[in-house]
Each structure stands twice: as structure tokens, then as C-alpha cells.
């Protein structure tokens, strides 16, 4: 029998290795043949470690499983889907999963991340095979027509970026994948690297064909040592299988990929400081122009995309741009892997076509707060995203609706807070975060972030509220207009949304409960 136990960081953090060992021990003691396959995670984190077994109707899940459950699971005949108090039924029918539209994460949690055979058996490499049969311009056209936009935050059309690099003549071009997933509450890149790394490799290979690049880099944040390890091993497997390397799947195009580990700077998620870091320099933002499409890594034309953007390309090539564009709304086409975290009952990965409301995400999927208290604020798009009050939970999650509501979608991170949150402290945190992570290149961010935190301290202390709130608003305007990159340029979103929607938290008398 085959038993699937996740080896993803989320599952490992709650004892998945010990569970795998306990199942192996119990099987050996009973003389039962069991093959334990380590997979990625399905992204249903409250059920981890989620153990699955094959049945004629599909995989049956048990979770969350503890090592001490092993004997009882065998007694219950779990290898044949037997009943047990932790039996969840068919995993594909768990509503949290069944209600999703998993295009990018279709295989995550299902396959052995280091088995190319498994990847192929579950539909992998079909997008690349089609790309190999197309002319480079046609690949670019396909991505443009799909409407795919950058999943890293800015939402720039991916196909336009690819087309720009394709049109530049150069002896050397690069593909750079941004996996410096630093936003609070985000984990989609990590899940892919640990659960379906060949998808990312396939997506980057498609990009290399489109623009004529022969070398790729994946920049992985330093806090992801396990993802780095799995992804590096996946690169070795892909190379050994002839998917990448001197010949891309037997074609006359060479393309190899190197994984690089960052050094712990949030700003290296900004594309130009990431390039500096990749070149071995301090992660400091570059002035644009020149755009990386013209002069990027080592001064060569470079495609830089978020990992989720690359991971969307294989589906688009396999199924066609029109099929992809049928998902989503307006100019936000395709699917977005939302990541639900913070004070929420059912945290995890929820991939949906663009357009659900925040309420659907945090209430229908998330089940409200974990504390059981009312939702007071939801931050969307990382530490520089806006805070939404409960009254705005019907805001749609697409690029345009988010912008209209004064926020941004970012990398799709959604963090929930209950009514015990102190929004003045959250606003202070935004400035303090910016001060800590600022690369120091421009004055509004380098100095403004520290002054901002100090000014909010004065508001919290009850000193001349009106003057200091006006100062904060003024500072936000300066930082928005005068910062060189999005780190300083977006800090106004969390600060002003906190002030505008939760102004009562900035009144001292109220803070003291008077
Ligand atoms: Fe550096 Fe901040 Fe200026 Fe960005 S806004 S370039 S992080 S100092």
C-alpha cells in the first residue's frame, strides 16, 4: 500500500517526520508492506500532518495525525480507507479543497516533488512540450493573450515583459525567478518549491524559449532553507532527466537554472536589489531606467518574474490563453493563490479565479477568527498592504477593486486580526518595519520611516494628537511621492488605512479605556 505523508515545512513543523517514522515502525512490526511517499502540502494547514492513502475512488485523508495514532490507524484498517476518528473522507471532496480552482496548485500535495515520472504522470511538461513546438513570438503572444499579470505585487502584464526581453538583441539573456517571499502571511512560493518544484522549472524553461535565454536563477529567501534544499534537489533531478541543461528536453535550446539563497533582506524582493544581491553585492535598489528587460542581471536583458507568474505559464501553454482568460474578472484574469493566515480558524492556501470577496475568503474558507472573537481588520498584500475593516469585507479580490479600495493585492497574502488588535500599534509597526528593512538609498524612506514611528509614538502617548496626525499624513504623502521603490512608497497604505478606518485607536482617552 502507498501512504502519502507531507514533507512540506508546514507539516514538518507539526511533526510529519515523526508521523512517517511511526507509520513505518508500525507497518514493520505488523509485517505489512507500506511505501511511504513524501509529498508537498495540500495547503489545509489545520489538518497537518494530513496523511493520505490510495483507494479505488481516490485518496482518503486522515488528519491531523500524531505519531501516537499510528497503531489505531492500522487497527482501523486505514490502508484500505478504514474508519477512524481522524478520517476525513476523500481529500478531493473536502469542501475547502473542492471549492477551489486549482490551476497552479493542482499537483501540490499530490505528487512526490522529486519524481519527474510522477510529475509527467500528473500532466507535467505538456506546456513545455507545446512551447517547444511554437516559435518564440507565439509563446509571447500566448502569454500576452492570457492576460497573466505579475503575481509579485505590481501586476504588470507578464507577456509584455517577456516580449520586451525577446525584442532586445544580446549575446546573453537571463531568466530570474523571484522567490524572496517576504510578505507577512505568504507561503505560496514555499509550498510550490517544496511540493511541485518542476512546475516552476517548466515555467522558467518556457520563458527561456520565449526570449532566447540560456541561464536562469531562482532567488530564494534565506528563511526557506528547506525549500532551498528541495528545490536544489529538484534542479538536479530535472537536469538528470534532460528537462533542463545542455538540451531542453532534447531540443537544440540550452537552459540551466541555479538556485541562490538570499541573506535575509526584505528589500531583495524588489527586483533591482535582488539583481544586486544575485551579483554578490549589497541588496540596494537600482535607479530605473534602464529597465531590467534591457539591462538587468550583469547588465544583460533579464526577465524577472515572481515564482507564481512562472508557475502559471505551463497551464497557459498547455490549455491555451483563452481557457486561462475564462477565469477571473475584468483585467484580472486567471487564478490567484490566496494565502490565508493570522488569527483565522482554517488557515491555508486558497487558489481561486480572481474576484471573490474578502468575506468569502476569511469567513467561508477561513471560518472566522481562531480566537472566536469578531474580525476587526484584515490586511491584504503583506506588511505594506492596507487594513480593511469588517465593513469593507465585501471588497472584491482583484487588482482593480483592491486599488479602488485603497489597497493592493500584492502576493495574495491575507492576514486576519480580531477585535483585540491595536491599530495604532499596527500603524507604528508599518513605519518600524520600513525603518528596519529600508535599503537606505533614498531619504524619504531612510529617514521618514523612523520619524513616522516616533510621531505615532507621540500620538499613542496622547501628545497633541491633531498636529501629529497631520504630520503623519504629510509624511505619508512625501514617502509615497518621493521614495525610489515600493518599500518606502507603499508604507502609507497600512498607516493611512489604519488612521482612516480605525481612527478611534489613535485617541488616547479611548486607548486607556476611558
Ligand atoms: Fe531603499 Fe527605501 Fe528608497 Fe526603496 S524606498 S530605495 S528601500 S531607501
Short mmCIF file of C-alpha atoms and ligand atoms in Angstrom, two decimals:
data_model
loop_
_atom_site.label_atom_id
_atom_site.label_comp_id
_atom_site.label_asym_id
_atom_site.label_seq_id
_atom_site.Cartn_x
_atom_site.Cartn_y
_atom_site.Cartn_z
CA UNK A 1 0.00 0.00 0.00
CA UNK A 2 1.11 3.59 -0.59
CA UNK A 3 0.83 6.13 2.18
CA UNK A 4 1.38 9.83 1.49
CA UNK A 5 2.86 11.98 4.25
CA UNK A 6 3.71 15.62 3.51
CA UNK A 7 7.33 16.68 3.80
CA UNK A 8 6.46 20.37 3.44
CA UNK A 9 7.72 22.80 6.13
CA UNK A 10 4.19 23.39 7.43
CA UNK A 11 3.70 19.66 8.04
CA UNK A 12 7.25 19.17 9.33
CA UNK A 13 6.70 21.93 11.87
CA UNK A 14 3.88 19.91 13.44
CA UNK A 15 5.68 16.57 13.42
CA UNK A 16 5.20 14.99 9.97
CA UNK A 17 8.59 13.26 10.10
CA UNK A 18 7.71 11.61 13.41
CA UNK A 19 4.38 10.52 11.92
CA UNK A 20 6.10 8.98 8.89
CA UNK A 21 8.51 7.12 11.17
CA UNK A 22 5.68 5.89 13.41
CA UNK A 23 3.75 4.55 10.40
CA UNK A 24 6.88 2.81 9.07
CA UNK A 25 7.60 1.29 12.50
CA UNK A 26 4.04 0.09 12.94
CA UNK A 27 3.97 -1.42 9.45
CA UNK A 28 7.25 -3.26 10.10
CA UNK A 29 6.00 -4.57 13.44
CA UNK A 30 2.88 -5.92 11.74
CA UNK A 31 4.74 -7.27 8.73
CA UNK A 32 2.75 -5.05 6.37
CA UNK A 33 4.34 -3.72 3.14
CA UNK A 34 3.96 0.04 3.07
CA UNK A 35 5.56 2.54 0.73
CA UNK A 36 5.66 5.96 2.32
CA UNK A 37 5.71 8.76 -0.27
CA UNK A 38 6.68 12.21 0.97
CA UNK A 39 4.65 14.86 -0.82
CA UNK A 40 4.16 18.59 -0.54
CA UNK A 41 1.22 20.04 1.36
CA UNK A 42 -2.34 20.44 0.11
CA UNK A 43 -2.39 23.75 1.93
CA UNK A 44 -5.02 22.77 4.52
CA UNK A 45 -2.74 23.64 7.39
CA UNK A 46 -5.06 22.95 10.30
CA UNK A 47 -5.19 19.31 9.17
CA UNK A 48 -1.43 18.83 9.05
CA UNK A 49 0.09 16.31 9.27
CA UNK A 50 -2.50 15.16 6.71
CA UNK A 51 -1.85 11.52 5.86
CA UNK A 52 -3.42 10.09 2.70
CA UNK A 53 -3.89 6.56 1.38
CA UNK A 54 -4.94 5.42 -2.08
CA UNK A 55 -8.36 3.92 -2.65
CA UNK A 56 -10.30 2.98 -5.76
CA UNK A 57 -12.27 6.24 -5.53
CA UNK A 58 -9.30 8.48 -4.81
CA UNK A 59 -7.15 9.38 -1.85
CA UNK A 60 -8.61 9.11 1.62
CA UNK A 61 -7.27 11.53 4.20
CA UNK A 62 -6.60 11.31 7.93
CA UNK A 63 -5.63 14.32 9.95
CA UNK A 64 -4.21 15.85 11.89
CA UNK A 65 -2.29 12.66 12.62
CA UNK A 66 0.02 12.30 15.63
CA UNK A 67 2.68 9.59 15.93
CA UNK A 68 0.62 8.04 18.73
CA UNK A 69 -2.25 7.49 16.25
CA UNK A 70 -0.27 5.01 14.13
CA UNK A 71 -1.33 1.80 15.89
CA UNK A 72 -5.01 2.77 15.99
CA UNK A 73 -4.90 3.72 12.30
CA UNK A 74 -3.59 0.26 11.41
CA UNK A 75 -6.18 -1.34 13.73
CA UNK A 76 -8.86 0.62 11.87
CA UNK A 77 -7.55 -0.64 8.51
CA UNK A 78 -6.62 2.84 7.29
CA UNK A 79 -4.58 1.35 4.45
CA UNK A 80 -7.93 0.37 2.95
CA UNK A 81 -9.60 3.64 3.89
CA UNK A 82 -10.98 2.22 7.15
CA UNK A 83 -12.92 4.31 9.62
CA UNK A 84 -11.12 6.21 12.36
CA UNK A 85 -11.95 9.35 14.29
CA UNK A 86 -9.43 11.26 12.18
CA UNK A 87 -10.76 10.01 8.86
CA UNK A 88 -11.66 12.95 6.63
CA UNK A 89 -13.09 11.08 3.65
CA UNK A 90 -11.88 11.66 0.12
CA UNK A 91 -9.37 14.50 0.23
CA UNK A 92 -10.56 15.92 -3.10
CA UNK A 93 -14.05 16.23 -1.59
CA UNK A 94 -13.04 18.23 1.49
CA UNK A 95 -15.05 21.42 0.83
CA UNK A 96 -12.07 23.73 1.43
CA UNK A 97 -10.31 21.99 -1.45
CA UNK A 98 -13.30 21.09 -3.62
CA UNK A 99 -14.45 24.72 -3.80
CA UNK A 100 -11.09 25.94 -5.12
CA UNK A 101 -9.98 26.43 -8.72
CA UNK A 102 -6.53 24.99 -8.58
CA UNK A 103 -4.65 25.67 -11.79
CA UNK A 104 -1.20 26.36 -10.34
CA UNK A 105 -1.55 24.20 -7.24
CA UNK A 106 -3.34 21.27 -8.92
CA UNK A 107 -0.48 18.86 -8.19
CA UNK A 108 0.80 20.29 -4.91
CA UNK A 109 0.39 17.73 -2.15
CA UNK A 110 -0.48 15.04 -4.65
CA UNK A 111 2.89 14.18 -6.14
CA UNK A 112 6.35 13.28 -4.97
CA UNK A 113 8.10 16.64 -5.59
CA UNK A 114 11.33 14.93 -6.60
CA UNK A 115 9.90 12.45 -9.08
CA UNK A 116 9.87 13.56 -12.71
CA UNK A 117 7.87 10.41 -13.53
CA UNK A 118 5.21 11.43 -11.04
CA UNK A 119 5.21 14.94 -12.50
CA UNK A 120 4.70 13.60 -16.01
CA UNK A 121 2.05 11.12 -14.82
CA UNK A 122 0.07 14.07 -13.43
CA UNK A 123 0.20 16.09 -16.63
CA UNK A 124 3.57 17.81 -16.16
CA UNK A 125 5.74 19.04 -19.06
CA UNK A 126 2.86 19.31 -21.51
CA UNK A 127 3.10 23.11 -21.54
CA UNK A 128 6.82 22.97 -22.25
CA UNK A 129 6.29 20.37 -24.98
CA UNK A 130 3.85 22.72 -26.70
CA UNK A 131 6.19 25.69 -26.24
CA UNK A 132 8.96 23.69 -27.93
CA UNK A 133 6.74 23.32 -30.96
CA UNK A 134 5.99 27.06 -31.14
CA UNK A 135 8.03 29.98 -32.41
CA UNK A 136 9.25 32.31 -29.61
CA UNK A 137 6.88 35.11 -30.73
CA UNK A 138 3.94 32.74 -30.49
CA UNK A 139 4.84 31.84 -26.89
CA UNK A 140 4.95 35.54 -26.02
CA UNK A 141 1.63 36.09 -27.83
CA UNK A 142 0.06 33.26 -25.86
CA UNK A 143 1.15 34.75 -22.54
CA UNK A 144 0.00 38.23 -23.58
CA UNK A 145 -3.40 36.90 -24.68
CA UNK A 146 -3.86 35.01 -21.41
CA UNK A 147 -3.85 38.31 -19.52
CA UNK A 148 -1.36 36.92 -16.97
CA UNK A 149 -0.10 39.69 -14.70
CA UNK A 150 2.84 39.64 -12.32
CA UNK A 151 1.95 37.86 -9.11
CA UNK A 152 4.66 39.57 -7.09
CA UNK A 153 2.60 42.65 -6.39
CA UNK A 154 2.87 45.17 -9.20
CA UNK A 155 0.54 43.26 -11.54
CA UNK A 156 2.45 44.21 -14.69
CA UNK A 157 1.46 42.08 -17.73
CA UNK A 158 3.90 39.18 -17.88
CA UNK A 159 3.69 38.75 -21.66
CA UNK A 160 4.67 42.38 -22.26
CA UNK A 161 7.75 41.88 -20.09
CA UNK A 162 8.70 38.73 -22.00
CA UNK A 163 8.12 40.48 -25.30
CA UNK A 164 10.40 43.36 -24.27
CA UNK A 165 13.28 41.00 -23.46
CA UNK A 166 12.64 38.95 -26.60
CA UNK A 167 12.95 42.06 -28.76
CA UNK A 168 16.37 43.09 -27.40
CA UNK A 169 19.38 41.69 -29.25
CA UNK A 170 22.05 40.35 -26.91
CA UNK A 171 24.62 37.57 -26.68
CA UNK A 172 23.32 36.70 -23.21
CA UNK A 173 19.90 36.92 -21.55
CA UNK A 174 18.72 35.73 -18.17
CA UNK A 175 15.57 34.45 -16.54
CA UNK A 176 15.30 35.36 -12.86
CA UNK A 177 12.64 33.93 -10.61
CA UNK A 178 11.79 35.93 -7.51
CA UNK A 179 11.18 33.58 -4.57
CA UNK A 180 12.12 36.12 -1.91
CA UNK A 181 8.69 35.65 -0.43
CA UNK A 182 8.98 38.17 2.38
CA UNK A 183 5.39 39.37 2.81
CA UNK A 184 3.73 38.55 6.10
CA UNK A 185 1.26 35.68 5.81
CA UNK A 186 2.53 34.42 2.47
CA UNK A 187 3.78 30.93 1.72
CA UNK A 188 2.68 30.05 -1.83
CA UNK A 189 6.20 30.13 -3.32
CA UNK A 190 7.50 27.98 -0.49
CA UNK A 191 4.71 25.45 -0.99
CA UNK A 192 5.49 25.20 -4.69
CA UNK A 193 9.22 24.77 -4.17
CA UNK A 194 8.56 22.05 -1.62
CA UNK A 195 5.55 20.49 -3.29
CA UNK A 196 5.75 20.93 -7.06
CA UNK A 197 9.16 22.38 -7.98
CA UNK A 198 9.15 21.03 -11.54
CA UNK A 199 6.25 23.34 -12.32
CA UNK A 200 8.46 26.34 -11.61
CA UNK A 201 11.31 24.83 -13.62
CA UNK A 202 8.91 24.19 -16.52
CA UNK A 203 7.59 27.75 -16.38
CA UNK A 204 11.10 29.23 -16.42
CA UNK A 205 12.07 26.94 -19.30
CA UNK A 206 9.07 28.21 -21.28
CA UNK A 207 10.19 31.78 -20.61
CA UNK A 208 13.72 30.92 -21.76
CA UNK A 209 12.34 29.69 -25.08
CA UNK A 210 10.21 32.79 -25.47
CA UNK A 211 13.06 35.26 -25.02
CA UNK A 212 16.14 33.24 -26.01
CA UNK A 213 17.82 32.94 -22.60
CA UNK A 214 20.10 30.09 -21.62
CA UNK A 215 20.56 30.71 -17.92
CA UNK A 216 18.12 31.13 -15.06
CA UNK A 217 18.37 31.94 -11.37
CA UNK A 218 15.91 31.37 -8.59
CA UNK A 219 16.40 33.77 -5.68
CA UNK A 220 15.11 32.08 -2.52
CA UNK A 221 14.77 33.90 0.78
CA UNK A 222 17.20 32.83 3.48
CA UNK A 223 14.36 31.87 5.82
CA UNK A 224 13.48 28.98 3.49
CA UNK A 225 16.34 26.50 3.97
CA UNK A 226 14.06 23.50 3.43
CA UNK A 227 12.58 24.93 0.23
CA UNK A 228 16.10 25.72 -0.98
CA UNK A 229 17.14 22.14 -0.31
CA UNK A 230 14.14 20.54 -2.04
CA UNK A 231 14.29 22.93 -4.97
CA UNK A 232 18.04 22.38 -5.44
CA UNK A 233 17.48 18.63 -5.50
CA UNK A 234 14.63 19.11 -7.98
CA UNK A 235 17.03 21.01 -10.25
CA UNK A 236 19.44 18.04 -10.13
CA UNK A 237 16.57 15.67 -10.99
CA UNK A 238 15.43 17.87 -13.89
CA UNK A 239 18.98 18.06 -15.19
CA UNK A 240 19.48 14.29 -14.90
CA UNK A 241 16.21 13.72 -16.76
CA UNK A 242 17.27 16.03 -19.59
CA UNK A 243 14.45 18.50 -18.91
CA UNK A 244 16.96 21.34 -18.44
CA UNK A 245 20.69 21.57 -19.14
CA UNK A 246 22.60 21.45 -22.40
CA UNK A 247 19.44 20.47 -24.21
CA UNK A 248 15.93 21.40 -23.18
CA UNK A 249 14.00 18.13 -23.46
CA UNK A 250 16.13 17.02 -26.42
CA UNK A 251 15.75 20.31 -28.32
CA UNK A 252 18.62 22.42 -29.62
CA UNK A 253 18.00 25.03 -26.90
CA UNK A 254 20.19 25.02 -23.77
CA UNK A 255 18.81 26.28 -20.50
CA UNK A 256 20.09 25.70 -17.00
CA UNK A 257 18.93 27.04 -13.64
CA UNK A 258 20.78 27.84 -10.43
CA UNK A 259 19.16 28.30 -7.02
CA UNK A 260 20.55 31.10 -4.86
CA UNK A 261 19.83 31.73 -1.20
CA UNK A 262 19.27 35.31 -0.06
CA UNK A 263 20.70 36.83 3.11
CA UNK A 264 17.56 37.96 4.89
CA UNK A 265 16.66 41.36 3.47
CA UNK A 266 13.01 42.16 2.67
CA UNK A 267 14.07 44.73 0.10
CA UNK A 268 15.69 42.00 -2.01
CA UNK A 269 12.15 41.11 -3.07
CA UNK A 270 12.35 44.37 -5.06
CA UNK A 271 13.60 43.30 -8.44
CA UNK A 272 16.62 45.55 -8.84
CA UNK A 273 18.01 44.98 -5.34
CA UNK A 274 17.52 41.28 -5.97
CA UNK A 275 19.73 41.64 -9.04
CA UNK A 276 22.36 43.42 -6.94
CA UNK A 277 22.24 40.59 -4.42
CA UNK A 278 22.48 37.97 -7.17
CA UNK A 279 25.57 39.75 -8.44
CA UNK A 280 27.11 39.39 -4.99
CA UNK A 281 26.59 42.99 -3.92
CA UNK A 282 24.69 44.66 -1.12
CA UNK A 283 20.93 44.49 -1.74
CA UNK A 284 20.36 48.11 -2.67
CA UNK A 285 17.69 49.35 -5.08
CA UNK A 286 18.84 50.49 -8.53
CA UNK A 287 17.51 53.59 -10.20
CA UNK A 288 15.34 52.81 -13.24
CA UNK A 289 15.78 53.25 -16.19
CA UNK A 290 17.42 51.23 -17.53
CA UNK A 291 14.74 48.61 -17.09
CA UNK A 292 15.94 45.09 -16.28
CA UNK A 293 14.41 43.98 -19.60
CA UNK A 294 17.17 45.99 -21.29
CA UNK A 295 19.95 45.94 -18.69
CA UNK A 296 19.27 43.53 -15.84
CA UNK A 297 21.45 40.86 -14.29
CA UNK A 298 25.14 41.55 -15.04
CA UNK A 299 23.89 44.28 -17.38
CA UNK A 300 22.12 41.82 -19.68
CA UNK A 301 18.45 41.70 -20.72
CA UNK A 302 16.60 39.87 -17.99
CA UNK A 303 13.10 38.56 -17.41
CA UNK A 304 12.27 38.91 -13.73
CA UNK A 305 9.02 37.37 -12.58
CA UNK A 306 7.52 36.17 -9.38
CA UNK A 307 7.52 32.41 -8.89
CA UNK A 308 3.72 32.27 -9.20
CA UNK A 309 3.88 34.01 -12.59
CA UNK A 310 6.31 31.43 -13.96
CA UNK A 311 4.22 28.66 -12.41
CA UNK A 312 1.16 29.87 -14.33
CA UNK A 313 2.87 29.60 -17.73
CA UNK A 314 2.75 25.78 -18.14
CA UNK A 315 -1.05 25.72 -17.66
CA UNK A 316 -1.49 28.56 -20.16
CA UNK A 317 0.67 26.86 -22.77
CA UNK A 318 -0.99 23.51 -22.24
CA UNK A 319 -4.61 24.68 -22.24
CA UNK A 320 -4.31 27.85 -24.29
CA UNK A 321 -4.63 31.51 -23.40
CA UNK A 322 -8.37 31.61 -23.98
CA UNK A 323 -9.02 28.85 -21.47
CA UNK A 324 -6.94 30.76 -18.90
CA UNK A 325 -8.66 34.06 -19.62
CA UNK A 326 -12.01 32.47 -18.86
CA UNK A 327 -11.05 32.58 -15.20
CA UNK A 328 -11.20 35.88 -13.37
CA UNK A 329 -12.84 39.27 -13.86
CA UNK A 330 -12.12 42.42 -15.89
CA UNK A 331 -8.39 42.81 -16.33
CA UNK A 332 -7.60 40.39 -13.51
CA UNK A 333 -7.55 37.13 -15.39
CA UNK A 334 -6.66 33.62 -14.34
CA UNK A 335 -6.33 32.40 -10.80
CA UNK A 336 -4.66 33.75 -7.68
CA UNK A 337 -3.35 31.55 -4.92
CA UNK A 338 -4.56 33.45 -1.84
CA UNK A 339 -2.78 32.72 1.40
CA UNK A 340 -4.90 32.88 4.49
CA UNK A 341 -3.10 33.49 7.78
CA UNK A 342 -3.12 35.32 11.09
CA UNK A 343 -5.94 34.92 13.56
CA UNK A 344 -8.04 32.58 11.44
CA UNK A 345 -9.51 29.15 12.14
CA UNK A 346 -8.70 27.50 8.84
CA UNK A 347 -5.50 28.99 7.51
CA UNK A 348 -4.02 27.75 4.29
CA UNK A 349 -3.76 28.12 0.57
CA UNK A 350 -6.91 29.00 -1.37
CA UNK A 351 -6.49 29.23 -5.14
CA UNK A 352 -9.47 30.86 -6.82
CA UNK A 353 -10.21 32.75 -10.01
CA UNK A 354 -9.84 36.49 -9.32
CA UNK A 355 -12.93 38.16 -7.95
CA UNK A 356 -14.04 36.52 -4.69
CA UNK A 357 -14.76 38.91 -1.85
CA UNK A 358 -12.60 39.20 1.21
CA UNK A 359 -15.57 37.90 3.20
CA UNK A 360 -15.74 34.71 1.16
CA UNK A 361 -12.10 34.14 1.85
CA UNK A 362 -11.92 34.90 5.57
CA UNK A 363 -15.37 33.65 6.55
CA UNK A 364 -16.36 30.90 4.10
CA UNK A 365 -12.88 29.44 3.79
CA UNK A 366 -11.22 30.79 6.92
CA UNK A 367 -14.15 30.14 9.25
CA UNK A 368 -13.63 33.45 11.07
CA UNK A 369 -11.04 34.08 13.74
CA UNK A 370 -9.25 31.35 15.60
CA UNK A 371 -9.89 33.17 18.86
CA UNK A 372 -13.64 33.10 18.19
CA UNK A 373 -13.81 36.88 18.60
CA UNK A 374 -15.17 39.17 15.87
CA UNK A 375 -12.98 40.04 12.88
CA UNK A 376 -11.86 43.64 13.19
CA UNK A 377 -9.23 44.06 10.49
CA UNK A 378 -7.84 42.15 7.54
CA UNK A 379 -4.53 43.14 5.99
CA UNK A 380 -4.16 42.23 2.33
CA UNK A 381 -0.89 42.22 0.41
CA UNK A 382 1.80 41.94 3.06
CA UNK A 383 3.18 44.40 5.62
CA UNK A 384 2.76 47.28 3.16
CA UNK A 385 -0.82 46.39 2.29
CA UNK A 386 -3.93 48.17 3.53
CA UNK A 387 -6.00 47.16 6.55
CA UNK A 388 -9.65 46.55 5.73
CA UNK A 389 -12.28 46.97 8.46
CA UNK A 390 -15.11 44.45 8.83
CA UNK A 391 -17.41 46.91 7.00
CA UNK A 392 -15.32 46.51 3.84
CA UNK A 393 -15.20 42.73 3.77
CA UNK A 394 -17.34 42.72 0.63
CA UNK A 395 -14.47 44.23 -1.36
CA UNK A 396 -13.58 42.01 -4.29
CA UNK A 397 -10.16 40.47 -4.56
CA UNK A 398 -8.92 41.58 -7.93
CA UNK A 399 -6.25 44.10 -8.89
CA UNK A 400 -8.62 46.93 -9.81
CA UNK A 401 -11.12 46.54 -6.97
CA UNK A 402 -8.28 46.43 -4.46
CA UNK A 403 -6.75 49.60 -5.88
CA UNK A 404 -10.14 51.35 -5.82
CA UNK A 405 -10.49 50.43 -2.15
CA UNK A 406 -7.09 51.97 -1.37
CA UNK A 407 -5.19 48.70 -1.11
CA UNK A 408 -3.23 46.26 -3.19
CA UNK A 409 -3.34 42.55 -3.77
CA UNK A 410 0.41 42.09 -3.57
CA UNK A 411 1.42 38.46 -3.46
CA UNK A 412 -2.04 37.40 -2.25
CA UNK A 413 -1.36 37.28 1.49
CA UNK A 414 -4.43 37.83 3.70
CA UNK A 415 -3.87 38.27 7.44
CA UNK A 416 -6.80 38.35 9.85
CA UNK A 417 -6.98 40.24 13.19
CA UNK A 418 -9.70 40.07 15.84
CA UNK A 419 -11.12 42.94 17.93
CA UNK A 420 -8.21 42.94 20.36
CA UNK A 421 -5.87 44.41 17.74
CA UNK A 422 -4.47 47.87 18.44
CA UNK A 423 -4.41 49.62 15.08
CA UNK A 424 -2.23 52.50 16.26
CA UNK A 425 0.43 49.90 17.09
CA UNK A 426 -0.09 48.29 13.68
CA UNK A 427 0.45 51.67 12.00
CA UNK A 428 3.59 52.14 14.07
CA UNK A 429 4.73 48.67 13.05
CA UNK A 430 4.47 49.62 9.37
CA UNK A 431 6.91 52.51 9.89
CA UNK A 432 9.17 50.44 12.13
CA UNK A 433 9.23 47.62 9.57
CA UNK A 434 10.11 50.09 6.85
CA UNK A 435 12.87 51.59 9.00
CA UNK A 436 14.35 48.16 9.66
CA UNK A 437 14.17 46.96 6.08
CA UNK A 438 14.98 50.21 4.25
CA UNK A 439 17.99 49.85 1.95
CA UNK A 440 18.89 53.44 2.81
CA UNK A 441 19.23 54.69 -0.74
CA UNK A 442 16.65 57.46 -0.60
CA UNK A 443 15.90 59.99 2.11
CA UNK A 444 12.09 59.82 2.39
CA UNK A 445 12.24 56.15 3.27
CA UNK A 446 15.51 56.07 5.23
CA UNK A 447 14.65 59.00 7.49
CA UNK A 448 10.87 59.20 7.06
CA UNK A 449 10.21 55.72 8.36
CA UNK A 450 11.97 56.43 11.66
CA UNK A 451 10.31 59.84 12.04
CA UNK A 452 6.97 58.19 11.30
CA UNK A 453 7.38 55.65 14.09
CA UNK A 454 8.38 58.42 16.51
CA UNK A 455 5.38 60.55 15.55
CA UNK A 456 2.98 57.66 16.10
CA UNK A 457 4.63 57.11 19.48
CA UNK A 458 3.67 60.68 20.35
CA UNK A 459 0.09 60.08 19.23
CA UNK A 460 -0.06 56.92 21.32
CA UNK A 461 1.27 58.92 24.28
CA UNK A 462 -1.55 61.43 23.74
CA UNK A 463 0.69 64.35 22.76
CA UNK A 464 -1.02 66.91 20.53
CA UNK A 465 -3.00 64.40 18.53
CA UNK A 466 -4.21 66.68 15.75
CA UNK A 467 -0.82 68.12 14.90
CA UNK A 468 0.85 64.73 14.98
CA UNK A 469 -1.83 63.00 12.88
CA UNK A 470 -1.48 65.81 10.31
CA UNK A 471 2.29 65.28 10.39
CA UNK A 472 1.87 61.55 9.77
CA UNK A 473 -0.45 62.23 6.83
CA UNK A 474 2.01 64.73 5.41
CA UNK A 475 4.88 62.30 5.84
CA UNK A 476 2.90 59.56 4.11
CA UNK A 477 2.44 61.83 1.11
CA UNK A 478 6.16 62.61 0.97
CA UNK A 479 7.09 58.95 1.23
CA UNK A 480 4.55 57.90 -1.41
CA UNK A 481 5.70 60.53 -3.89
CA UNK A 482 9.38 60.69 -3.05
CA UNK A 483 10.52 57.13 -2.40
CA UNK A 484 12.55 55.34 -5.01
CA UNK A 485 10.89 51.95 -4.59
CA UNK A 486 7.73 50.39 -3.23
CA UNK A 487 9.11 49.77 0.26
CA UNK A 488 9.02 53.43 1.19
CA UNK A 489 6.40 54.16 -1.44
CA UNK A 490 3.72 51.87 -0.04
CA UNK A 491 4.10 52.37 3.69
CA UNK A 492 1.27 54.91 3.52
CA UNK A 493 -1.22 52.13 2.74
CA UNK A 494 -1.16 50.40 6.14
CA UNK A 495 -0.67 53.68 8.01
CA UNK A 496 -3.44 55.67 6.32
CA UNK A 497 -5.89 52.75 6.23
CA UNK A 498 -5.37 52.34 9.97
CA UNK A 499 -5.94 56.06 10.53
CA UNK A 500 -8.93 56.28 8.18
CA UNK A 501 -10.77 53.13 9.23
CA UNK A 502 -9.70 52.80 12.85
CA UNK A 503 -9.22 56.43 13.91
CA UNK A 504 -10.57 55.70 17.39
CA UNK A 505 -7.40 53.71 18.18
CA UNK A 506 -5.37 56.89 17.81
CA UNK A 507 -7.28 58.69 20.58
CA UNK A 508 -5.50 58.39 23.92
CA UNK A 509 -8.61 58.50 26.10
CA UNK A 510 -10.04 55.57 24.22
CA UNK A 511 -6.76 53.69 24.33
CA UNK A 512 -6.85 53.92 28.11
CA UNK A 513 -10.39 52.57 28.09
CA UNK A 514 -11.83 55.85 29.36
FE1 LIG B 1 15.73 51.89 -0.44
FE2 LIG B 1 13.53 52.63 0.92
FE3 LIG B 1 14.38 54.12 -1.05
FE4 LIG B 1 13.35 51.71 -1.56
S1 LIG B 1 12.26 53.45 -0.74
S2 LIG B 1 15.17 52.62 -2.48
S3 LIG B 1 14.08 50.57 0.26
S4 LIG B 1 15.51 53.69 0.87
#
